[in-house]
mmCIF file of C-alpha atoms and ligand atoms in Angstrom:
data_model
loop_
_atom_site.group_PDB
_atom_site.id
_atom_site.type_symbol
_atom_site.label_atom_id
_atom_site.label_comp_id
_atom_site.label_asym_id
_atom_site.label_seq_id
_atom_site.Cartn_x
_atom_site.Cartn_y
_atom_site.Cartn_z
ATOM 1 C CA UNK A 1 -17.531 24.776 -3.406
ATOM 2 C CA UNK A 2 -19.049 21.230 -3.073
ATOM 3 C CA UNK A 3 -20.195 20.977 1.017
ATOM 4 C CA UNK A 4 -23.043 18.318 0.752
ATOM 5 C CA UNK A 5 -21.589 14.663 -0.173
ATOM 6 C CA UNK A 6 -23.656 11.210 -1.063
ATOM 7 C CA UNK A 7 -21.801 8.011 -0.740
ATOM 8 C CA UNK A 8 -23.276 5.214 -2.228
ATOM 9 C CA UNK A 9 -21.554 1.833 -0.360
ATOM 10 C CA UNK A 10 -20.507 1.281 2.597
ATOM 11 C CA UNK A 11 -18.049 -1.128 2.435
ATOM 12 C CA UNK A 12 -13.765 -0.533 2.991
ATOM 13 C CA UNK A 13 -13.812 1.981 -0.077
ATOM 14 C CA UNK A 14 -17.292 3.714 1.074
ATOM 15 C CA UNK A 15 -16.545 4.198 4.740
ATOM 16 C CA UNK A 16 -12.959 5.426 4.315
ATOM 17 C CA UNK A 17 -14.407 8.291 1.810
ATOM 18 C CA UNK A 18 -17.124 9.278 4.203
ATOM 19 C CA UNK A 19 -14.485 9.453 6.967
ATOM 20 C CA UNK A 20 -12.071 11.501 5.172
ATOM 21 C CA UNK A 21 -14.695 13.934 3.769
ATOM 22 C CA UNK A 22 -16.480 14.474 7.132
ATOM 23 C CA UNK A 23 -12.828 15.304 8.360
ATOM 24 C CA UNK A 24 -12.599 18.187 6.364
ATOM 25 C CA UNK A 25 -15.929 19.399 7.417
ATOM 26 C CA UNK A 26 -18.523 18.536 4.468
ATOM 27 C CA UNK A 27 -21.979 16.506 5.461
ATOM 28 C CA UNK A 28 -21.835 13.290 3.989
ATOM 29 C CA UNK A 29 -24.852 11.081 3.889
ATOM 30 C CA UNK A 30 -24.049 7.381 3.299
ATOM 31 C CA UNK A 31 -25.881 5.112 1.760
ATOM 32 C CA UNK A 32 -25.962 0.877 1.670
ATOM 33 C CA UNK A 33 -28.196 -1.773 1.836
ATOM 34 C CA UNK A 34 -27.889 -3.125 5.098
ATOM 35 C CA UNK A 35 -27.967 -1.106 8.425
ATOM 36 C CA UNK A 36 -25.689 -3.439 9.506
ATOM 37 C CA UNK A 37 -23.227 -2.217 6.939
ATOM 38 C CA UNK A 38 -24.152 1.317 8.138
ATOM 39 C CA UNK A 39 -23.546 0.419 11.452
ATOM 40 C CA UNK A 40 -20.258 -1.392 11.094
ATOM 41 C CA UNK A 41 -18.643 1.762 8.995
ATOM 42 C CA UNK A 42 -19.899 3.965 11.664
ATOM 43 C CA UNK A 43 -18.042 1.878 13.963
ATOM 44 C CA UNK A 44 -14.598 1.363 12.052
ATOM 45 C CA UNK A 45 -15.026 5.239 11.343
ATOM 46 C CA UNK A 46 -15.229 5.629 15.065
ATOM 47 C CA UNK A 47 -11.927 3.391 15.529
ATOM 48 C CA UNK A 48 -9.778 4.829 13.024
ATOM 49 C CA UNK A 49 -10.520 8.580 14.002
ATOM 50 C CA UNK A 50 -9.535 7.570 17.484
ATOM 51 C CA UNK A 51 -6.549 5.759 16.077
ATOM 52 C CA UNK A 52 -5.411 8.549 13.849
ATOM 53 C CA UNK A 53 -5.463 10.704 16.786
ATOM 54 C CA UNK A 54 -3.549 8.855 19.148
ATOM 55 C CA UNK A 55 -0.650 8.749 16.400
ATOM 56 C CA UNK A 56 -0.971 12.257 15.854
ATOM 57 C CA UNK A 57 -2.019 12.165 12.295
ATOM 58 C CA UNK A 58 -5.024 14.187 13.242
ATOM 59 C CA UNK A 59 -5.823 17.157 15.421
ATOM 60 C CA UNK A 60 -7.480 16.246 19.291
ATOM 61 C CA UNK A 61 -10.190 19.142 18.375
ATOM 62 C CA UNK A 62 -11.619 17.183 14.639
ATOM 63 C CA UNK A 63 -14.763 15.823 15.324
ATOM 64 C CA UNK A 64 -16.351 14.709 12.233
ATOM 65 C CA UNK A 65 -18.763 11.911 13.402
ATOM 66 C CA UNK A 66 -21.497 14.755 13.717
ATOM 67 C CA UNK A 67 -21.046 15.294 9.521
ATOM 68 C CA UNK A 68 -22.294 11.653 8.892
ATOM 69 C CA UNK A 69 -25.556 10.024 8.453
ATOM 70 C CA UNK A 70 -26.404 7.207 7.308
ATOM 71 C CA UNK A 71 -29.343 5.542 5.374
ATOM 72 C CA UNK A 72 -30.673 2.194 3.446
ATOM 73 C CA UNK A 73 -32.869 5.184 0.804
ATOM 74 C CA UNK A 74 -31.199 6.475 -1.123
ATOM 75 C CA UNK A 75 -33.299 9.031 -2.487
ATOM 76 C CA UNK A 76 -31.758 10.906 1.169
ATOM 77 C CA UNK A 77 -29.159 12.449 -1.064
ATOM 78 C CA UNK A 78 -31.376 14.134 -3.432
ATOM 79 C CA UNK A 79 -29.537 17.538 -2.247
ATOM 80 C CA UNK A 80 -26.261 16.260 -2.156
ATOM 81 C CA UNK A 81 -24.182 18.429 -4.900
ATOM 82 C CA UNK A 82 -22.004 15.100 -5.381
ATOM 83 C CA UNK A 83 -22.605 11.844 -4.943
ATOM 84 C CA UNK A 84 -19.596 9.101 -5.222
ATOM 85 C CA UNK A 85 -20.549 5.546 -6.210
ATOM 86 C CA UNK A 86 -18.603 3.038 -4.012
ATOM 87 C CA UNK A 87 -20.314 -0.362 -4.473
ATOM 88 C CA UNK A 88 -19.055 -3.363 -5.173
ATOM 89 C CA UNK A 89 -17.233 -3.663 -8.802
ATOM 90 C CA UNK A 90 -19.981 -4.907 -10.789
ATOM 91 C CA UNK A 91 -21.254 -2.989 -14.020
ATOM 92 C CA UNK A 92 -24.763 -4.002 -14.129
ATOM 93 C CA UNK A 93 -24.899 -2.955 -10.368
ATOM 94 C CA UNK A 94 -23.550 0.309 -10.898
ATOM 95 C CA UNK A 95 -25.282 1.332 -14.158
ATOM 96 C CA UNK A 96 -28.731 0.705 -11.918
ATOM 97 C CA UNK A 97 -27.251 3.036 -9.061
ATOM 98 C CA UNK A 98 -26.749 5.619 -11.613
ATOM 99 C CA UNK A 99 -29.875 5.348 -13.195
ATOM 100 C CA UNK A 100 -31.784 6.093 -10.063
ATOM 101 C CA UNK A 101 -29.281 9.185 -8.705
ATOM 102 C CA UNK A 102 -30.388 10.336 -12.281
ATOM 103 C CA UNK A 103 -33.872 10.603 -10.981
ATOM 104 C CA UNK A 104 -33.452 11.089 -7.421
ATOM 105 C CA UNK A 105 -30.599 14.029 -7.998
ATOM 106 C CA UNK A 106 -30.512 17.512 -9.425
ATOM 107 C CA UNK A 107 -29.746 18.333 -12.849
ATOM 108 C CA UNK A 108 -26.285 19.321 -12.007
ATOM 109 C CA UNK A 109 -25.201 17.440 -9.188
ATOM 110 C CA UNK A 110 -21.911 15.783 -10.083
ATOM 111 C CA UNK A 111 -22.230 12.368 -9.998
ATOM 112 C CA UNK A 112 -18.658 9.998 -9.983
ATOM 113 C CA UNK A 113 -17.587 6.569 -9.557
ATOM 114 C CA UNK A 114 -15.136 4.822 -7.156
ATOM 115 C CA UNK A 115 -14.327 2.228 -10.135
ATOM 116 C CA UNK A 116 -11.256 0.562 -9.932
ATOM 117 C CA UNK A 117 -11.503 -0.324 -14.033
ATOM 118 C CA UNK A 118 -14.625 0.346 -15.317
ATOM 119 C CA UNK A 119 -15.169 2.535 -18.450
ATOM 120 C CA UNK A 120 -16.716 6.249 -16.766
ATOM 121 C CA UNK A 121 -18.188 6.986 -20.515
ATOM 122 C CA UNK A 122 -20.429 3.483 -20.578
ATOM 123 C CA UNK A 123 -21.810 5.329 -16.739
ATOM 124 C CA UNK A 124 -21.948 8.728 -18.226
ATOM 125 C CA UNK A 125 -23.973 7.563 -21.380
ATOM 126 C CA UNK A 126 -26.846 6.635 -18.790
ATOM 127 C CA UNK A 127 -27.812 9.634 -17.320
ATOM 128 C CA UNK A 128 -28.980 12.991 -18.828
ATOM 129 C CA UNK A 129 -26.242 15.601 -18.916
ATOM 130 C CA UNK A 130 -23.292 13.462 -18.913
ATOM 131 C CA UNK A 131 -20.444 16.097 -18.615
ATOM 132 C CA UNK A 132 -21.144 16.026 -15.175
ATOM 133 C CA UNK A 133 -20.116 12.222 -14.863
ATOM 134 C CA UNK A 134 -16.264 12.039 -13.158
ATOM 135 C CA UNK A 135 -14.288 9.216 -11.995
ATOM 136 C CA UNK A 136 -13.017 9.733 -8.165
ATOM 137 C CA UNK A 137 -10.332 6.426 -7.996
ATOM 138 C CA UNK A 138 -10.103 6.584 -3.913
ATOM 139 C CA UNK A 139 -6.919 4.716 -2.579
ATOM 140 C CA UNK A 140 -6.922 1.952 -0.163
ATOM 141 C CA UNK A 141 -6.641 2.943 3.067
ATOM 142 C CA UNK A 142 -7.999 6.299 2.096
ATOM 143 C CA UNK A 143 -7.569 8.004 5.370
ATOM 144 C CA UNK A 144 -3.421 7.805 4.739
ATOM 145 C CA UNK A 145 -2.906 7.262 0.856
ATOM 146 C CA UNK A 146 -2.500 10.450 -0.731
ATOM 147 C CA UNK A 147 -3.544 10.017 -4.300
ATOM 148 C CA UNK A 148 -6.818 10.194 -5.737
ATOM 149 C CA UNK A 149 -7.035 9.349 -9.580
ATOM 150 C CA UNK A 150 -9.377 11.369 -11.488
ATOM 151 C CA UNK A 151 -10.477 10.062 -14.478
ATOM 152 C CA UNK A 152 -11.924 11.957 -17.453
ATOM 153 C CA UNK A 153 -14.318 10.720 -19.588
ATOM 154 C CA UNK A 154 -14.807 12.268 -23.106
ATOM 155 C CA UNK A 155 -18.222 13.716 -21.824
ATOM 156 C CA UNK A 156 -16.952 15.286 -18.883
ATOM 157 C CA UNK A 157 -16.833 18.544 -18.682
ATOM 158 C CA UNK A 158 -13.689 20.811 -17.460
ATOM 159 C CA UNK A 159 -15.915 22.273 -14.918
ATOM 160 C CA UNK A 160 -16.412 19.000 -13.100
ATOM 161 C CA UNK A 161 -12.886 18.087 -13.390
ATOM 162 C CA UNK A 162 -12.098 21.626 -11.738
ATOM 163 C CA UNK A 163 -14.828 20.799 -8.711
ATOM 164 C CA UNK A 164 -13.279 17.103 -7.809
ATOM 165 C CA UNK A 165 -9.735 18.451 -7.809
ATOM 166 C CA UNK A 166 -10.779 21.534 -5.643
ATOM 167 C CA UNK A 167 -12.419 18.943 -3.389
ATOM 168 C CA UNK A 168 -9.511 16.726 -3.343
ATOM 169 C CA UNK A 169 -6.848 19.788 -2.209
ATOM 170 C CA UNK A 170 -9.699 20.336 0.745
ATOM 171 C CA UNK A 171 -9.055 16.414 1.514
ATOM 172 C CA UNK A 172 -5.711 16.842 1.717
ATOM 173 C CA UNK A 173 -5.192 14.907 -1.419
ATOM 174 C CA UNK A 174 -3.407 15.243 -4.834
ATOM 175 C CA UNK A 175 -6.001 14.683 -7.993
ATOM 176 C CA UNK A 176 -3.860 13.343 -10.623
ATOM 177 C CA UNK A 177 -5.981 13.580 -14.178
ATOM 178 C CA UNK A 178 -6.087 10.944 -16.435
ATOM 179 C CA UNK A 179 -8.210 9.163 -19.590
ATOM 180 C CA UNK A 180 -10.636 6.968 -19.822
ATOM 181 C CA UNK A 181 -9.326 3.781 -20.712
ATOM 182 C CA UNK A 182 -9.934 0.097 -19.092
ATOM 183 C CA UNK A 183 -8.434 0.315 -15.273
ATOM 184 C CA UNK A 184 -6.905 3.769 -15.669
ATOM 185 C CA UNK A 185 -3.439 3.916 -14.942
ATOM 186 C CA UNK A 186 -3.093 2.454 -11.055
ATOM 187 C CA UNK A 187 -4.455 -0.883 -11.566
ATOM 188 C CA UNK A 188 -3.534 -1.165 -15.643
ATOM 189 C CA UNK A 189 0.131 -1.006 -13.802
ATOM 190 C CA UNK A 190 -0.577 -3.305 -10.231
ATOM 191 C CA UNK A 191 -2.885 -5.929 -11.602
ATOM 192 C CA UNK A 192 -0.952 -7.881 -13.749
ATOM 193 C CA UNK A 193 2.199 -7.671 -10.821
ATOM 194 C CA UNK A 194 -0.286 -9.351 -8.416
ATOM 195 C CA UNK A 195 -1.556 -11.474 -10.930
ATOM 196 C CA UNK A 196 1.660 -12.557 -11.765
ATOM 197 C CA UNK A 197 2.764 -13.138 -8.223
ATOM 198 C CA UNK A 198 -0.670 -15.494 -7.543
ATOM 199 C CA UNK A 199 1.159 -17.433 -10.492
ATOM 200 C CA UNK A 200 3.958 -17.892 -9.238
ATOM 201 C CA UNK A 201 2.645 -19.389 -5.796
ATOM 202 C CA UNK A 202 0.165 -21.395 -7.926
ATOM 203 C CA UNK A 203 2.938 -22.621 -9.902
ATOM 204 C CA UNK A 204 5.048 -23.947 -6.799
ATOM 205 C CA UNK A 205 8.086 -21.926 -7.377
ATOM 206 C CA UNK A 206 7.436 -19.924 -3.751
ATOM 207 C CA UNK A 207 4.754 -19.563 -0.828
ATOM 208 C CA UNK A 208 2.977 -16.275 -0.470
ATOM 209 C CA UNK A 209 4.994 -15.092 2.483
ATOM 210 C CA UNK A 210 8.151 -15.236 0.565
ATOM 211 C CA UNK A 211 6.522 -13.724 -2.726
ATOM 212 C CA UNK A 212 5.991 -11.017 -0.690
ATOM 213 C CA UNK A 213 9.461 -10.943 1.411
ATOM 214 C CA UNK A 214 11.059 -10.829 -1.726
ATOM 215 C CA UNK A 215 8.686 -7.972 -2.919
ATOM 216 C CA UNK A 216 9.331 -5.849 -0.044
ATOM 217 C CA UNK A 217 12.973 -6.518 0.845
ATOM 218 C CA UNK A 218 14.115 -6.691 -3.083
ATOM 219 C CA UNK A 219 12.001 -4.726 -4.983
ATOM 220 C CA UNK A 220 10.959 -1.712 -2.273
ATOM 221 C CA UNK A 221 7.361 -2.549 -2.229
ATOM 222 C CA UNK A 222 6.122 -1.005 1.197
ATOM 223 C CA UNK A 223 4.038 -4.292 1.267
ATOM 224 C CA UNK A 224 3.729 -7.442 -0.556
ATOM 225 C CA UNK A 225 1.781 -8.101 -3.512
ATOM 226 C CA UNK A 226 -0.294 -10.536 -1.993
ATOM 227 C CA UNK A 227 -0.697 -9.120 1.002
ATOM 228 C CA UNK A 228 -2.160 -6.309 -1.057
ATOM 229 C CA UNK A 229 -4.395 -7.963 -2.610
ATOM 230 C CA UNK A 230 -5.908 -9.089 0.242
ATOM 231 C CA UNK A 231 -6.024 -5.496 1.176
ATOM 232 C CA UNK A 232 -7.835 -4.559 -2.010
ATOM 233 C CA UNK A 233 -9.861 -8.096 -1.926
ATOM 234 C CA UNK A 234 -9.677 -10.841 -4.142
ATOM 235 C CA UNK A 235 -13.232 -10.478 -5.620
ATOM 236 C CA UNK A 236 -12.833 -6.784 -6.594
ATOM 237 C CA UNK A 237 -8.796 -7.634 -8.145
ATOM 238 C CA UNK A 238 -10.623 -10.673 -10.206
ATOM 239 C CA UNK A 239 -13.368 -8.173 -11.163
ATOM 240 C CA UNK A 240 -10.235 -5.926 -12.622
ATOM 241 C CA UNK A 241 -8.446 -8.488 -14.304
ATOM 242 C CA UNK A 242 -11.312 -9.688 -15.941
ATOM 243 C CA UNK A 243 -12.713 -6.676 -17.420
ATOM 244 C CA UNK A 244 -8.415 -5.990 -18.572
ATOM 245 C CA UNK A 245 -8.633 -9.500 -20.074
ATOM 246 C CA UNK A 246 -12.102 -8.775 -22.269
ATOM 247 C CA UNK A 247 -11.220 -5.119 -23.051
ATOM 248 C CA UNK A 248 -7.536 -5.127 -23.644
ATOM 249 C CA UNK A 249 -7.398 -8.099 -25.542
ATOM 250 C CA UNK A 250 -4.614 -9.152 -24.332
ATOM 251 C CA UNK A 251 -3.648 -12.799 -22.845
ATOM 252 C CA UNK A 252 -1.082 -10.960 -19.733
ATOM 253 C CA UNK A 253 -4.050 -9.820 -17.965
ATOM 254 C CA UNK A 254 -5.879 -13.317 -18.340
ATOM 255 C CA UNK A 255 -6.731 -14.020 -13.814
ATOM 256 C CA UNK A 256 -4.608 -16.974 -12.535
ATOM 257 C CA UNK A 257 -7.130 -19.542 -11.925
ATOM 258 C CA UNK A 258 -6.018 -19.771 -8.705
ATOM 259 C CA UNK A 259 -7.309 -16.341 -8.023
ATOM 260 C CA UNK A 260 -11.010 -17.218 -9.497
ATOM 261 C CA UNK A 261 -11.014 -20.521 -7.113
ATOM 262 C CA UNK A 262 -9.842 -18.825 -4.650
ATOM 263 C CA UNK A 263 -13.221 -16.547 -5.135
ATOM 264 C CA UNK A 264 -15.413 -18.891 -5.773
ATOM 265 C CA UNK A 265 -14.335 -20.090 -2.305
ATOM 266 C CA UNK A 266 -14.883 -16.911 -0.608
ATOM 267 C CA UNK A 267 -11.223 -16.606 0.541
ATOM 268 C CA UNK A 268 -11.619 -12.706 -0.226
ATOM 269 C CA UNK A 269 -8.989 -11.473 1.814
ATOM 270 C CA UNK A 270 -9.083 -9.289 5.085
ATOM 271 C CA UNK A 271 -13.310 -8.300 4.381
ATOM 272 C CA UNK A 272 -13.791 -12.340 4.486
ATOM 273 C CA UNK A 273 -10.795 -13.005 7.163
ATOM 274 C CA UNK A 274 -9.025 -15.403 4.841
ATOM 275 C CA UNK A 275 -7.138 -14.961 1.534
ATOM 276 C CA UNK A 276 -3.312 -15.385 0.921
ATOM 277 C CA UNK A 277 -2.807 -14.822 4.849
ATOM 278 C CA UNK A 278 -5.389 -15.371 7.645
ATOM 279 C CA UNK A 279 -6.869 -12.294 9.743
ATOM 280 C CA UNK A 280 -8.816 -11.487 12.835
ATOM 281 C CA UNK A 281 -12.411 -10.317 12.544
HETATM 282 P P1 NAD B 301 -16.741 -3.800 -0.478
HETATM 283 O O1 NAD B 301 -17.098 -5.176 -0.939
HETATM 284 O O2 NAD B 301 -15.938 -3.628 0.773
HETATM 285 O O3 NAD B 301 -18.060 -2.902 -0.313
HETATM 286 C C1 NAD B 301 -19.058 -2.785 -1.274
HETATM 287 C C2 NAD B 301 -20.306 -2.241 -0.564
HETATM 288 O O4 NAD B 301 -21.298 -1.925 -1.560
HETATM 289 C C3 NAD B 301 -20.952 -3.250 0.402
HETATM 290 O O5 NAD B 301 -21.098 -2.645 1.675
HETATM 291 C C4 NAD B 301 -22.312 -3.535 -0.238
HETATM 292 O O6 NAD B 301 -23.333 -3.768 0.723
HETATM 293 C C5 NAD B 301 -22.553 -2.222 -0.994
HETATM 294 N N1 NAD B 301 -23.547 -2.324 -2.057
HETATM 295 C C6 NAD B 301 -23.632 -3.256 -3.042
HETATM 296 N N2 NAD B 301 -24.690 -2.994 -3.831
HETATM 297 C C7 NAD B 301 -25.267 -1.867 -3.338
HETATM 298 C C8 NAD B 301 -26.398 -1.101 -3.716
HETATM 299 N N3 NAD B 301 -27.153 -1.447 -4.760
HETATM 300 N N4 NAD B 301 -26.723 0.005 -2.994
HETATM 301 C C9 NAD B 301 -25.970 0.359 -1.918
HETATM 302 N N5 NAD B 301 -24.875 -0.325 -1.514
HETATM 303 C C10 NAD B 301 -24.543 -1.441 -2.219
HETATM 304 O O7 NAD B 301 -15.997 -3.134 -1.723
HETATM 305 P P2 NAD B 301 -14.881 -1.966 -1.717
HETATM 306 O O8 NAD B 301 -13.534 -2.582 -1.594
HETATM 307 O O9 NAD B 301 -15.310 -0.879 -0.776
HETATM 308 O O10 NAD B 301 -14.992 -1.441 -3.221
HETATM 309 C C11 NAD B 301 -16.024 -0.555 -3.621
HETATM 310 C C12 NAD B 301 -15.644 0.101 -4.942
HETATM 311 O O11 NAD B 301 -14.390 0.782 -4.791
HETATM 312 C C13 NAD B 301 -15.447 -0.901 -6.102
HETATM 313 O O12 NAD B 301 -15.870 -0.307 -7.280
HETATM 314 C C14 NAD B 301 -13.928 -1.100 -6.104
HETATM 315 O O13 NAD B 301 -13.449 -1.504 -7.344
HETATM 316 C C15 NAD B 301 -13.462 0.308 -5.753
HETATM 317 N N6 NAD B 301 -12.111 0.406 -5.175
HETATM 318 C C16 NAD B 301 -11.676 -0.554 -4.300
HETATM 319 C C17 NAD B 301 -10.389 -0.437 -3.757
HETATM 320 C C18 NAD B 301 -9.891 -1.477 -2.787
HETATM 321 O O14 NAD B 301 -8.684 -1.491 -2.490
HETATM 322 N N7 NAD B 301 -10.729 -2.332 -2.259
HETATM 323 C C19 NAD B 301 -9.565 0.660 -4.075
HETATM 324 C C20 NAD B 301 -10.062 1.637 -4.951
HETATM 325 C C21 NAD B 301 -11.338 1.493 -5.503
#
């Protein structure tokens, strides 16, 4: 039974992973570059326990702030008996975190990614014994989505697959196993519907509030597309489409260009404070 975590990354994904695992009682160490970072997920940790209590979604007597520490080296999770990857969606990035928890870990830690698209088997070919490599596809909020997408790649071994999806019924979450192919099922699915609702407000044909209305009161969406993907951030959903677009082939998942400009801009969504809607700091 897995009771030491590493998170690698801070950031929405990051903290919300460390909060939910020190909730069910397991040390997490978290790891980023900046103690800033550090110190701003300590603090929204801080907020959203408090909040969850006050709404009753989580007992008065849970006090997990004393399961978390946090660190800029990472070789602080070297006993960790899994460490989850939750940096910002860039391959090269990633491959070089994975490289060094290669070194800095044991031989049969498991080691898994927060991807939202890409391949686990390109990450599991760069360490040594690669059937301990597992994709852990967090939701967004974590604290109150339910799902967590496990993804298999052809390395991994049954044994890993077995210790994730224990770990996820101690989270309170349902692991829902599935293959290895570019942006596993959740975002293969929601991509191209946000993609092709930045379309049709680049096009002219509506604004972003009533892409959304119409989402939400037409289609049952609990909340807009766009909205959404300001939730997610723009960077990380042009990331996805763009690795869709090379390794799919296929035109449909090609990013609006409003989406890239809108990046290149650093309208990001809620992490920048402006995206398809404006937010608060
Ligand atoms: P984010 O931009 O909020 O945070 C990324 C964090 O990674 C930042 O704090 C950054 O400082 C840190 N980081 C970057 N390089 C690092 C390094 N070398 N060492 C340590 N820390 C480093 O991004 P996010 O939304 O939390 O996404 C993180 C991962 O989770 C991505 O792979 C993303 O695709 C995935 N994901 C995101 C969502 C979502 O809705 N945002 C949902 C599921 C999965």
């Amino acid at each position: 039974m897995i009771k030491r975590v590493g998170v690698i990354g801070a950031g929405q994904m990051g903290q919300g992973i460390t909060q939910v695992l020190a909730c069910a009682d397991i040390a997490v160490t978290l790891v980023d570059l900046s103690q800033d970072q550090l110190d701003t997920a300590l603090a929204t940790t801080e907020a959203s326990i408090a909040k969850l209590k006050e709404r009753g979604k989580l007992a008065a007597e849970v006090n997990p702030l004393p399961n978390i520490s946090v660190t800029t080296e990472m070789g602080q999770v070297a006993d960790c008996e899994l460490v989850i990857e939750a940096v910002t969606e860039d391959e090269m990035t990633k491959r070089r975190i994975f490289s060094s928890l290669n070194e800095i870990c044991s031989s049969d830690a498991i080691l898994a990614s927060n991807t939202s698209s890409i391949s686990i088997g390109r990450l599991a070919a760069i360490i040594d014994h690669p059937e301990r490599m597992i994709g852990v596809h967090f939701m967004n909020p974590v604290p109150l989505m339910p799902l967590i997408e496990v993804i298999e790649a052809k390395a991994t071994a049954q044994k890993t697959v077995a210790a994730v999806t224990e770990l996820s019924e101690r989270l309170g979450k349902t692991a829902v196993v599935v293959k290895d192919r570019p942006a596993f099922v959740l975002n293969r699915i929601l991509l191209p519907t946000i993609n092709e609702a930045i379309r049709v407000v680049e096009e002219g044909t509506a604004t972003a509030e009533q892409v959304d209305q119409i989402m939400t009161l037409g289609a049952g969406f609990p909340m807009g597309p766009l909205a959404l993907a300001d939730m997610i951030g723009l960077d990380t959903c042009l990331s996805i489409l763009d690795l869709m677009f090379v390794e799919l082939k296929d035109p449909r998942y090609l990013p609006a260009p409003m989406l890239r400009e809108m990046v290149i801009d650093q309208q990001l969504g809620r992490k920048s404070g402006v995206g398809f809607y404006r937010y608060d700091q």
